[in-house]
Short mmCIF file of C-alpha atoms and ligand atoms in Angstrom, two decimals:
data_model
loop_
_atom_site.label_atom_id
_atom_site.label_comp_id
_atom_site.label_asym_id
_atom_site.label_seq_id
_atom_site.Cartn_x
_atom_site.Cartn_y
_atom_site.Cartn_z
CA MET N 717 82.89 103.36 120.01
CA ILE N 718 84.47 105.91 117.64
CA ARG N 719 86.77 108.39 119.29
CA SER N 720 86.93 111.51 117.21
CA ALA N 721 86.43 115.27 118.10
CA ILE N 722 83.64 115.02 115.60
CA GLN N 723 81.12 112.43 116.30
CA PRO N 724 79.08 110.92 113.36
CA ALA N 725 75.54 111.88 113.07
CA ASP N 726 72.74 109.82 114.75
CA ALA N 727 71.62 108.37 111.36
CA THR N 728 75.17 107.24 110.77
CA ARG N 729 75.51 105.68 114.22
CA ARG N 730 72.18 103.85 113.85
CA PHE N 731 73.26 102.55 110.47
CA LEU N 732 76.61 101.20 111.95
CA ASP N 733 75.03 99.64 114.88
CA GLY N 734 72.11 98.23 112.79
CA SER N 735 72.01 94.90 111.08
CA HIS N 736 74.21 94.33 108.13
CA GLY N 737 73.79 91.88 105.30
CA LEU N 738 73.62 91.22 101.64
CA LEU N 739 70.96 92.20 99.24
CA ILE N 740 69.85 89.24 97.09
CA ASP N 741 66.70 89.30 94.99
CA GLY N 742 65.29 92.23 96.90
CA ARG N 743 65.76 90.58 100.34
CA TRP N 744 68.31 91.34 102.96
CA VAL N 745 70.03 88.24 104.15
CA GLN N 746 72.93 87.43 106.42
CA GLY N 747 76.13 86.40 104.79
CA GLU N 748 77.15 82.82 105.28
CA GLY N 749 80.79 83.36 104.46
CA ARG N 750 83.77 84.75 106.31
CA ALA N 751 83.29 87.35 108.95
CA ILE N 752 84.80 90.84 108.00
CA LEU N 753 85.70 93.24 110.84
CA VAL N 754 85.20 96.75 109.28
CA GLU N 755 87.79 98.95 110.66
CA ASN N 756 88.04 102.78 110.80
CA PRO N 757 91.61 103.47 109.45
CA ALA N 758 91.80 106.81 111.20
CA ARG N 759 91.33 105.20 114.64
CA GLU N 760 92.25 101.52 114.09
CA GLU N 761 88.91 100.64 115.74
CA GLY N 762 86.18 98.29 114.50
CA LEU N 763 83.17 99.95 113.14
CA CYS N 764 80.99 96.72 112.74
CA GLU N 765 81.35 93.16 111.73
CA ILE N 766 79.81 92.04 108.56
CA ARG N 767 79.88 88.57 106.92
CA ALA N 768 80.90 87.72 103.34
CA ALA N 769 78.56 85.91 101.02
CA SER N 770 79.07 82.15 100.59
CA LEU N 771 79.68 80.58 97.25
CA ASP N 772 75.92 79.41 97.36
CA GLN N 773 74.85 82.95 98.00
CA LEU N 774 76.74 84.25 95.03
CA ASP N 775 74.96 81.67 93.00
CA MET N 776 71.64 82.85 94.33
CA ALA N 777 72.52 86.55 93.60
CA VAL N 778 73.60 85.60 89.98
CA ALA N 779 70.39 83.50 89.55
CA ALA N 780 68.35 86.62 90.92
CA ALA N 781 70.03 88.75 88.43
CA ARG N 782 69.29 86.46 85.56
CA ALA N 783 65.72 86.10 86.53
CA ALA N 784 65.23 89.88 86.65
CA LEU N 785 66.82 90.11 83.19
CA SER N 786 64.29 87.81 81.70
CA GLY N 787 61.58 89.20 84.07
CA ASP N 788 60.26 92.61 85.06
CA TRP N 789 63.53 94.36 84.58
CA GLY N 790 64.10 92.94 81.19
CA ARG N 791 60.58 93.89 80.13
CA MET N 792 60.78 97.29 81.45
CA GLY N 793 61.36 100.22 78.75
CA GLY N 794 64.24 102.58 78.80
CA ARG N 795 62.08 105.41 79.80
CA ASP N 796 61.01 103.77 82.97
CA ARG N 797 64.54 102.51 83.86
CA GLY N 798 65.57 106.10 83.52
CA VAL N 799 62.90 107.15 85.90
CA ILE N 800 64.14 104.78 88.51
CA LEU N 801 67.86 105.91 87.92
CA ASN N 802 66.75 109.55 88.47
CA ARG N 803 64.99 108.68 91.71
CA PHE N 804 68.10 106.84 92.78
CA ALA N 805 70.22 109.98 91.95
CA ASP N 806 67.78 112.13 94.17
CA LEU N 807 68.11 109.57 96.96
CA LEU N 808 71.89 109.85 96.82
CA ASP N 809 71.64 113.54 97.21
CA ALA N 810 69.11 113.34 100.01
CA ASN N 811 71.49 110.85 101.91
CA VAL N 812 74.76 112.68 101.15
CA ASP N 813 75.49 113.14 104.88
CA LEU N 814 75.00 109.49 105.66
CA LEU N 815 76.90 108.21 102.73
CA GLY N 816 79.59 110.83 103.09
CA GLU N 817 80.15 109.95 106.84
CA VAL N 818 80.00 106.25 106.21
CA MET N 819 82.64 106.51 103.42
CA THR N 820 84.84 108.72 105.60
CA LEU N 821 84.57 106.16 108.60
CA ASP N 822 85.09 103.21 106.24
CA ASN N 823 88.03 104.41 104.25
CA GLY N 824 89.46 107.54 105.99
CA SER N 825 88.71 110.11 103.15
CA PRO N 826 88.15 113.60 104.22
CA LEU N 827 84.49 114.10 104.81
CA SER N 828 84.22 116.95 102.08
CA SER N 829 85.76 114.81 99.61
CA SER N 830 83.52 111.87 100.39
CA LYS N 831 80.48 114.17 100.11
CA MET N 832 81.74 115.52 96.69
CA VAL N 833 82.11 111.93 95.41
CA VAL N 834 78.72 111.26 96.33
CA ARG N 835 77.08 114.36 94.86
CA PHE N 836 79.31 115.29 91.93
CA LEU N 837 80.22 111.91 90.84
CA ALA N 838 77.70 109.21 91.91
CA ALA N 839 74.54 111.27 91.83
CA GLU N 840 75.32 113.18 88.62
CA LEU N 841 76.34 109.78 86.91
CA PHE N 842 72.98 108.37 87.69
CA ARG N 843 71.25 111.38 86.27
CA TYR N 844 73.46 111.33 83.14
CA TYR N 845 72.81 107.69 82.36
CA ALA N 846 69.06 108.05 83.23
CA GLY N 847 68.89 110.20 80.14
CA TRP N 848 70.65 107.61 78.07
CA ALA N 849 68.28 104.77 79.15
CA SER N 850 65.62 105.97 76.60
CA LYS N 851 67.92 106.79 73.81
CA ILE N 852 69.38 103.31 73.06
CA SER N 853 68.85 102.74 69.43
CA GLY N 854 70.22 100.67 66.50
CA GLU N 855 70.53 101.70 62.96
CA SER N 856 69.27 100.38 59.62
CA PHE N 857 70.99 100.38 56.24
CA GLU N 858 70.80 98.55 52.85
CA PRO N 859 74.14 96.59 52.38
CA ASN N 860 75.96 97.23 49.12
CA ILE N 861 76.80 93.69 48.24
CA GLY N 862 74.03 91.14 49.28
CA ALA N 863 74.69 87.66 50.50
CA ARG N 864 72.67 86.57 47.51
CA PRO N 865 73.29 88.60 44.34
CA GLY N 866 70.11 89.66 42.82
CA GLN N 867 68.37 90.01 46.14
CA ASP N 868 67.66 93.17 48.07
CA PHE N 869 67.67 93.10 51.84
CA LEU N 870 67.61 95.61 54.63
CA VAL N 871 69.75 95.21 57.92
CA ALA N 872 68.45 96.57 61.13
CA THR N 873 70.76 96.56 64.19
CA MET N 874 69.37 95.97 67.72
CA ARG N 875 71.15 97.09 70.81
CA GLN N 876 70.63 94.73 73.65
CA PRO N 877 71.87 94.47 77.26
CA ILE N 878 74.89 92.33 77.63
CA GLY N 879 73.24 90.48 80.45
CA VAL N 880 74.17 89.66 84.03
CA VAL N 881 77.08 91.86 85.15
CA GLY N 882 79.40 91.14 88.04
CA ALA N 883 80.85 94.39 89.27
CA ILE N 884 83.96 94.29 91.52
CA VAL N 885 84.96 97.49 93.04
CA PRO N 886 87.97 98.92 95.11
CA TRP N 887 87.88 100.73 98.51
CA ASN N 888 89.18 104.15 97.60
CA ALA N 889 85.90 105.85 96.58
CA PRO N 890 83.13 103.40 96.85
CA PRO N 891 80.09 105.60 95.85
CA GLY N 892 81.80 106.76 92.70
CA MET N 893 83.28 103.22 91.81
CA MET N 894 79.94 101.73 92.13
CA ALA N 895 78.02 104.24 90.19
CA MET N 896 80.40 103.98 87.45
CA LYS N 897 79.36 100.57 86.83
CA MET N 898 75.82 100.54 88.10
CA ALA N 899 74.39 103.46 86.24
CA PRO N 900 75.44 102.52 82.72
CA ALA N 901 74.71 98.71 83.20
CA LEU N 902 71.20 99.41 84.57
CA ALA N 903 70.65 102.07 81.89
CA ALA N 904 71.42 99.62 79.28
CA GLY N 905 69.04 97.16 80.85
CA CYS N 906 71.63 94.78 82.41
CA THR N 907 71.30 93.33 85.80
CA LEU N 908 74.10 93.39 88.36
CA VAL N 909 75.73 91.56 91.14
CA MET N 910 78.09 94.07 92.91
CA LYS N 911 80.76 92.80 95.08
CA THR N 912 81.93 95.44 97.69
CA ALA N 913 85.66 95.83 98.65
CA GLU N 914 86.42 94.07 101.79
CA LEU N 915 88.32 97.16 103.08
CA ALA N 916 85.37 99.42 102.74
CA PRO N 917 82.18 97.59 102.15
CA LEU N 918 79.50 99.64 103.91
CA VAL N 919 78.43 102.30 101.34
CA GLY N 920 77.33 99.38 99.15
CA GLU N 921 74.72 98.44 101.67
CA ILE N 922 73.45 102.01 101.63
CA PHE N 923 73.21 101.74 97.74
CA GLY N 924 71.22 98.58 98.25
CA ARG N 925 68.80 100.14 100.66
CA LEU N 926 68.32 103.18 98.25
CA TRP N 927 67.67 100.76 95.33
CA GLY N 928 64.54 99.42 97.27
CA GLU N 929 63.52 103.04 98.06
CA ALA N 930 63.92 104.13 94.55
CA GLY N 931 61.45 101.42 93.41
CA GLY N 932 64.20 99.44 91.72
CA THR N 933 63.22 95.98 90.53
CA PRO N 934 64.16 93.24 93.05
CA GLY N 935 67.08 91.23 91.67
CA ALA N 936 68.08 93.85 89.26
CA PHE N 937 70.70 95.09 91.63
CA ASN N 938 72.18 92.76 94.20
CA ILE N 939 74.88 93.61 96.76
CA ILE N 940 77.31 91.03 98.29
CA HIS N 941 80.20 91.39 100.45
CA GLY N 942 83.28 89.10 99.98
CA HIS N 943 87.05 88.76 99.78
CA GLY N 944 88.68 89.04 96.40
CA GLU N 945 90.50 85.76 96.49
CA ASP N 946 87.36 83.59 97.05
CA ILE N 947 84.04 85.64 96.00
CA GLY N 948 85.77 87.92 93.69
CA ALA N 949 87.61 85.08 91.99
CA ALA N 950 84.36 82.95 91.83
CA MET N 951 82.62 85.88 90.12
CA ALA N 952 85.24 86.12 87.60
CA ALA N 953 85.02 82.37 86.84
CA HIS N 954 81.25 82.32 87.07
CA MET N 955 79.66 80.56 84.05
CA ALA N 956 76.26 82.51 84.40
CA ILE N 957 77.88 85.94 84.42
CA ASP N 958 78.16 87.61 81.09
CA LYS N 959 80.49 90.51 81.93
CA ILE N 960 82.82 91.50 84.66
CA ALA N 961 83.32 95.15 85.25
CA PHE N 962 86.27 95.49 87.35
CA THR N 963 88.28 98.47 89.01
CA GLY N 964 91.32 97.64 90.98
CA SER N 965 94.92 96.78 90.78
CA THR N 966 96.65 95.68 87.54
CA GLU N 967 97.76 92.38 89.20
CA VAL N 968 94.19 91.52 90.04
CA GLY N 969 92.95 92.66 86.51
CA ARG N 970 95.21 90.10 84.98
CA LYS N 971 93.96 87.31 87.36
CA ILE N 972 90.34 88.23 86.27
CA VAL N 973 91.12 88.03 82.62
CA HIS N 974 92.57 84.47 83.14
CA ALA N 975 89.59 83.45 85.15
CA ALA N 976 87.09 84.74 82.70
CA THR N 977 88.06 82.32 79.95
CA GLY N 978 85.63 79.59 81.03
CA ASN N 979 82.60 81.26 79.40
CA LEU N 980 84.63 83.87 77.65
CA LYS N 981 82.74 86.53 79.32
CA LYS N 982 83.33 90.02 78.49
CA VAL N 983 85.76 92.06 80.78
CA SER N 984 86.24 95.66 81.33
CA LEU N 985 89.17 96.81 83.42
CA GLU N 986 89.92 100.07 85.16
CA LEU N 987 93.53 99.53 86.74
CA GLY N 988 96.47 101.21 88.02
CA GLY N 989 98.46 104.08 87.03
CA LYS N 990 101.82 106.07 87.35
CA SER N 991 100.48 109.39 85.71
CA PRO N 992 102.86 112.10 84.63
CA VAL N 993 102.37 115.79 85.40
CA VAL N 994 104.62 118.01 83.16
CA ILE N 995 105.47 121.60 83.96
CA PHE N 996 107.06 123.78 81.32
CA PRO N 997 108.77 127.04 82.15
CA ASP N 998 106.07 129.11 80.75
CA ALA N 999 103.38 127.57 83.04
CA ASP N 1000 101.61 129.75 85.65
CA LEU N 1001 103.66 128.41 88.59
CA LYS N 1002 101.33 130.00 91.20
CA ILE N 1003 98.63 127.60 90.00
CA ALA N 1004 100.80 124.65 88.69
CA ILE N 1005 102.73 124.18 91.91
CA PRO N 1006 99.76 123.52 94.31
CA ALA N 1007 97.95 121.63 91.45
CA ALA N 1008 100.86 119.42 90.97
CA ALA N 1009 101.32 118.70 94.61
CA MET N 1010 97.60 117.77 94.99
CA ALA N 1011 97.68 115.78 91.68
CA CYS N 1012 99.74 113.28 93.83
CA TYR N 1013 98.80 113.81 97.36
CA LEU N 1014 94.91 114.07 97.02
CA SER N 1015 93.35 111.00 98.81
CA THR N 1016 96.64 110.54 100.47
CA GLY N 1017 97.93 109.25 97.06
CA GLN N 1018 95.22 106.56 96.89
CA GLN N 1019 93.80 107.27 93.66
CA CYS N 1020 94.28 105.65 90.32
CA MET N 1021 94.94 108.92 88.51
CA ALA N 1022 97.56 110.11 91.06
CA GLY N 1023 100.20 112.25 89.29
CA SER N 1024 102.94 110.60 91.02
CA ARG N 1025 105.68 111.53 88.60
CA LEU N 1026 106.31 115.23 88.16
CA PHE N 1027 108.40 116.06 85.20
CA VAL N 1028 109.74 119.68 85.56
CA HIS N 1029 111.83 121.58 83.01
CA ALA N 1030 115.26 122.34 84.32
CA GLU N 1031 114.78 126.08 84.14
CA VAL N 1032 112.00 125.88 86.81
CA HIS N 1033 113.17 122.81 88.74
CA ASP N 1034 114.38 124.33 91.74
CA GLN N 1035 111.45 126.64 92.15
CA VAL N 1036 108.94 123.89 91.64
CA ALA N 1037 110.68 121.51 94.14
CA GLU N 1038 110.83 124.07 96.85
CA GLY N 1039 107.21 125.22 96.05
CA VAL N 1040 105.78 121.66 96.17
CA ALA N 1041 107.65 120.97 99.42
CA ALA N 1042 106.38 124.24 100.95
CA PHE N 1043 102.93 123.43 99.87
CA ALA N 1044 102.96 119.88 101.03
CA LYS N 1045 103.88 121.02 104.57
CA THR N 1046 100.66 122.91 104.93
CA LEU N 1047 98.49 119.92 104.35
CA LYS N 1048 96.80 118.79 107.40
CA VAL N 1049 96.92 115.09 107.86
CA GLY N 1050 94.44 113.60 110.19
CA ASP N 1051 90.95 112.03 110.82
CA GLY N 1052 88.73 112.70 107.88
CA MET N 1053 86.04 113.53 110.12
CA GLU N 1054 87.83 116.64 111.26
CA PRO N 1055 86.84 119.62 109.10
CA ASP N 1056 90.43 120.83 108.47
CA THR N 1057 91.84 117.56 107.44
CA ILE N 1058 93.15 117.47 103.86
CA LEU N 1059 94.95 114.06 103.92
CA GLY N 1060 93.24 111.25 105.71
CA PRO N 1061 95.03 107.95 106.68
CA ALA N 1062 96.17 105.05 104.51
CA ILE N 1063 93.49 102.37 104.23
CA SER N 1064 95.33 99.77 106.33
CA ALA N 1065 98.48 98.97 108.17
CA ARG N 1066 99.58 96.88 105.26
CA GLN N 1067 99.05 99.81 102.85
CA LYS N 1068 101.04 102.10 105.09
CA SER N 1069 103.78 99.81 105.41
CA ARG N 1070 103.90 99.26 101.54
CA ILE N 1071 104.18 103.01 101.11
CA GLU N 1072 107.02 103.14 103.62
CA THR N 1073 108.83 100.38 101.81
CA TYR N 1074 108.67 102.48 98.72
CA ILE N 1075 110.22 105.52 100.51
CA ASP N 1076 113.07 103.18 101.48
CA ILE N 1077 113.43 101.95 97.90
CA ALA N 1078 113.59 105.48 96.75
CA LYS N 1079 116.29 106.35 99.17
CA ALA N 1080 118.26 103.05 98.24
CA GLU N 1081 117.97 103.93 94.56
CA GLY N 1082 119.72 107.27 95.21
CA ALA N 1083 116.76 109.71 95.03
CA THR N 1084 116.92 112.70 97.41
CA ALA N 1085 114.22 113.20 100.01
CA ALA N 1086 113.30 116.75 99.58
CA LEU N 1087 110.42 116.24 102.03
CA GLU N 1088 109.70 113.49 104.42
CA THR N 1089 107.26 114.01 107.11
CA ALA N 1090 107.94 113.00 110.61
CA PRO N 1091 106.35 109.80 111.71
CA ILE N 1092 102.72 110.50 112.85
CA ASP N 1093 101.54 108.91 116.13
CA GLY N 1094 98.73 106.42 116.06
CA PRO N 1095 96.21 105.31 116.28
CA GLY N 1096 95.55 105.62 112.77
CA HIS N 1097 97.44 104.53 109.57
CA PHE N 1098 98.60 108.07 108.94
CA ILE N 1099 101.40 108.98 106.66
CA GLY N 1100 102.36 112.43 105.42
CA PRO N 1101 103.48 113.53 102.13
CA ALA N 1102 106.92 112.77 100.70
CA LEU N 1103 108.77 114.45 97.89
CA PHE N 1104 111.73 112.96 96.12
CA THR N 1105 114.07 114.79 93.70
CA GLY N 1106 116.87 113.49 91.62
CA VAL N 1107 114.45 110.52 90.36
CA THR N 1108 115.48 109.33 86.93
CA ALA N 1109 113.66 107.21 84.44
CA GLY N 1110 113.73 103.59 85.11
CA MET N 1111 114.07 103.75 88.96
CA ARG N 1112 111.54 101.57 90.83
CA ILE N 1113 110.01 104.68 92.44
CA GLU N 1114 109.36 106.16 88.91
CA GLN N 1115 108.03 102.93 87.44
CA GLU N 1116 105.77 101.26 90.06
CA GLU N 1117 102.44 102.41 91.44
CA VAL N 1118 102.89 103.27 95.32
CA PHE N 1119 99.23 104.12 95.90
CA GLY N 1120 100.39 106.60 98.57
CA PRO N 1121 101.44 110.24 99.07
CA VAL N 1122 104.93 109.83 97.37
CA LEU N 1123 105.90 112.08 94.58
CA SER N 1124 108.88 111.75 92.34
CA LEU N 1125 110.29 114.93 90.70
CA ILE N 1126 112.17 114.29 87.43
CA LYS N 1127 114.12 117.05 85.70
CA PHE N 1128 113.94 117.35 81.96
CA ASP N 1129 115.25 119.56 79.28
CA ASP N 1130 114.81 117.50 76.14
CA GLU N 1131 111.22 116.94 74.85
CA GLN N 1132 112.06 113.72 73.03
CA ALA N 1133 113.59 112.10 76.17
CA LEU N 1134 110.56 113.49 78.19
CA ILE N 1135 108.02 111.71 76.00
CA ALA N 1136 110.07 108.49 76.10
CA ALA N 1137 110.20 108.72 79.83
CA ILE N 1138 106.52 109.40 80.15
CA ASN N 1139 105.55 106.47 78.08
CA GLY N 1140 108.14 104.36 79.58
CA THR N 1141 106.05 102.60 82.29
CA ARG N 1142 103.64 99.77 81.93
CA TYR N 1143 100.81 102.23 82.67
CA GLY N 1144 98.79 104.75 80.67
CA LEU N 1145 95.90 106.05 82.68
CA SER N 1146 96.17 109.83 83.07
CA GLY N 1147 98.40 112.76 82.88
CA SER N 1148 98.62 116.65 82.68
CA VAL N 1149 100.64 119.28 80.98
CA TRP N 1150 101.12 122.74 82.39
CA THR N 1151 102.14 125.43 80.00
CA SER N 1152 100.66 128.81 78.54
CA ASN N 1153 101.60 127.62 75.12
CA ILE N 1154 98.72 125.69 73.55
CA THR N 1155 100.86 124.23 70.66
CA THR N 1156 103.19 122.78 73.39
CA ALA N 1157 100.24 121.51 75.31
CA LEU N 1158 98.50 119.77 72.31
CA ARG N 1159 101.86 118.39 70.95
CA LEU N 1160 102.38 116.69 74.38
CA ALA N 1161 98.73 115.70 74.56
CA LYS N 1162 98.98 113.94 71.36
CA GLN N 1163 102.00 111.93 72.38
CA ILE N 1164 101.23 110.84 75.90
CA ASP N 1165 99.94 107.35 75.71
CA SER N 1166 97.19 107.45 78.17
CA GLY N 1167 93.34 107.45 78.36
CA GLN N 1168 93.14 111.10 79.48
CA VAL N 1169 95.33 114.10 79.50
CA GLY N 1170 94.53 117.45 81.17
CA ILE N 1171 95.96 120.83 79.95
CA ASN N 1172 96.50 123.05 83.00
CA ILE N 1173 94.11 120.72 84.82
CA HIS N 1174 94.85 117.19 86.31
CA ALA N 1175 92.38 114.27 86.74
CA ALA N 1176 89.32 116.14 85.48
CA MET N 1177 86.36 113.91 85.38
CA SER N 1178 82.62 114.23 84.27
CA PRO N 1179 79.90 111.78 83.43
CA GLU N 1180 80.20 112.74 79.74
CA THR N 1181 84.00 112.26 79.59
CA PRO N 1182 85.16 108.91 78.57
CA PHE N 1183 87.52 107.42 81.29
CA GLY N 1184 89.93 104.49 81.06
CA GLY N 1185 93.46 103.33 80.69
CA ASN N 1186 95.83 102.39 77.93
CA ARG N 1187 98.34 99.39 78.16
CA GLU N 1188 98.31 97.83 81.52
CA SER N 1189 95.95 100.57 83.03
CA GLY N 1190 92.98 98.89 81.54
CA TRP N 1191 90.60 97.62 78.93
CA GLY N 1192 87.71 99.83 77.56
CA ARG N 1193 86.23 103.04 78.77
CA GLU N 1194 83.71 103.92 81.34
CA LEU N 1195 81.58 107.01 81.42
CA GLY N 1196 80.22 108.90 78.47
CA ARG N 1197 78.51 107.10 75.50
CA GLU N 1198 81.38 104.59 75.35
CA GLY N 1199 80.62 103.62 79.03
CA LEU N 1200 77.12 102.80 78.04
CA ASP N 1201 78.23 100.81 74.94
CA ALA N 1202 80.30 98.67 77.20
CA TYR N 1203 76.99 97.12 78.45
CA LEU N 1204 75.35 96.75 75.10
CA LYS N 1205 75.67 94.02 72.51
CA THR N 1206 74.76 94.49 68.84
CA LYS N 1207 72.46 92.17 66.92
CA ALA N 1208 72.11 92.57 63.07
CA VAL N 1209 68.86 91.42 61.62
CA SER N 1210 68.78 91.07 58.03
CA ILE N 1211 65.25 91.32 56.16
CA ALA N 1212 64.92 90.16 52.70
CA LEU N 1213 63.27 92.71 50.39
CA GLY N 1214 62.81 90.41 47.31
CA PRO N 1215 64.65 90.28 43.96
CA LYS N 1216 66.65 93.42 43.00
CA ILE N 1217 64.82 95.49 40.55
P1 LIG G 1151 92.70 95.24 94.49
O1 LIG G 1151 92.87 94.92 92.97
O2 LIG G 1151 93.36 94.63 95.43
O3 LIG G 1151 91.06 94.99 94.87
C1 LIG G 1151 90.06 95.48 94.03
C2 LIG G 1151 88.83 94.59 94.16
O4 LIG G 1151 89.16 93.32 93.60
C3 LIG G 1151 88.42 94.30 95.63
O5 LIG G 1151 87.00 94.36 95.62
C4 LIG G 1151 88.89 92.88 95.76
O6 LIG G 1151 88.12 92.14 96.77
C5 LIG G 1151 88.87 92.22 94.43
N1 LIG G 1151 89.80 91.18 94.14
C6 LIG G 1151 91.03 90.94 94.82
N2 LIG G 1151 91.50 89.82 94.35
C7 LIG G 1151 90.67 89.28 93.34
C8 LIG G 1151 90.56 88.18 92.55
N3 LIG G 1151 91.64 87.26 92.50
N4 LIG G 1151 89.62 88.01 91.74
C9 LIG G 1151 88.54 88.93 91.67
N5 LIG G 1151 88.47 90.03 92.47
C10 LIG G 1151 89.50 90.17 93.39
O7 LIG G 1151 92.82 96.82 94.48
P2 LIG G 1151 92.39 97.87 95.68
O8 LIG G 1151 93.73 97.66 96.57
O9 LIG G 1151 91.08 97.69 96.21
O10 LIG G 1151 92.70 99.32 94.87
C11 LIG G 1151 93.91 99.82 94.62
C12 LIG G 1151 94.08 99.57 93.13
O11 LIG G 1151 92.94 100.07 92.32
C13 LIG G 1151 95.13 100.51 92.50
O12 LIG G 1151 96.11 99.72 91.57
C14 LIG G 1151 94.38 101.56 91.86
O13 LIG G 1151 95.25 102.33 90.77
C15 LIG G 1151 93.26 100.85 91.27
N6 LIG G 1151 92.21 101.76 90.90
C16 LIG G 1151 91.93 101.97 89.54
C17 LIG G 1151 90.92 102.92 89.25
C18 LIG G 1151 90.60 103.19 87.81
O14 LIG G 1151 89.52 103.60 87.73
N7 LIG G 1151 91.52 102.99 86.92
C19 LIG G 1151 90.20 103.53 90.25
C20 LIG G 1151 90.50 103.17 91.73
C21 LIG G 1151 91.48 102.28 91.98
#
């Protein structure tokens, strides 16, 4: 029973109380692996119990994906794949209330954010890639120097699906994380085995149901549950999976790379971050202060692009520090089902205690707690926003990803030292620069070593915009045209034209 002032809709309750399973080859089956008790992090109550896939069931899912690749799905033209992806997008919109509530109960996100992820990230991604499905093409050209002098030949390139994709996603925004892999992979003609995150697995099941409703080919999209250390690791090492598309922590990304060496499968990685937000004195502080606070605190800091390092010019340092602390105090922490909640809980007791450990580390390193919220009574893994001033480059709180609402404020007055500090972590995912001087903004944008930089905006995302990390924040790019290319391989076909004349 879920205790909240706002009860979920009947459809959500029916879904939670109904049967749960794995979608393998178009059929729902009970998992034969470990039991997973799915918890509502805002209430510390069980939502339902599901079962992970066994290793045999993983093999069955991979076999189904391979059969679909050489069967109906593989034979389907891009135009028809696009029709299915568009239908899937419409079904996401039509089920936004169910998907949003399930995401909120599963991972604690405020309901409005959950619905936004469904509509403006997931559904729009499917629409965007539905368009690409019919526009995949190679090129042709006549090489300048032939393999055989005196012979003319023509080269035609074919763009073909990479094959069977193993997708592994985190818990923080399941509809978006799944769509970022599923939509381009299916548009490219690949087939998938998607492993849900054990901490928030339920939205994956709804995706599986909607795949059937959209008329998706059985076996082209399979959903399995499982823990990372067994099923995730087995996917990474699986000899019949051609590519792993992974989003999660840098530590696990590294393990996946090692595990993938057996068949040298392709690997794309979207990993952690420690993104900088830079405020210059000429920034519009009315906008920059709340934006900088939310760059870090959004999703209770549990987002890969979190702007967890706030670099502020000495001239406006105190004003920004006071402004961020004052703004943070207005953010309501609570159950994501309550309409006025801005910050939901941490995903788990373990994650909450990890965040608290980082708060202790910051204090031990000599940073000043400019804002520390009082402990919040349970049940629920709640933790309020924290702000540290006096942070300097090299402190652990400045270097390591907390994945929680802990913001480090770093004073700067020298641009060269600023750039060195910004690029002085192992991460390079995102960042933003706040100034009214476009030259300053572009000079910084050029030098920040990260996959995306915002100018007077943080963490802007759209289906068309390539997204990914530099250095230990990832390999490759998702979204946009590059996101499609990541699921295609190129074959060069050379055609002899006869002797050169
Ligand atoms: P995590 O790495 O612990 O888990 C992510 C997924 O990997 C889960 O499905 C898990 O089951 C699986 N996994 C765990 N061990 C595995 C193994 N040995 N082999 C294969 N799979 C394994 O990460 P998390 O705690 O779920 O998510 C938080 C992390 O994800 C943060 O570091 C965050 O920055 C990152 N993240 C990155 C992006 C991005 O796009 N760059 C987006 C969201 C989250």
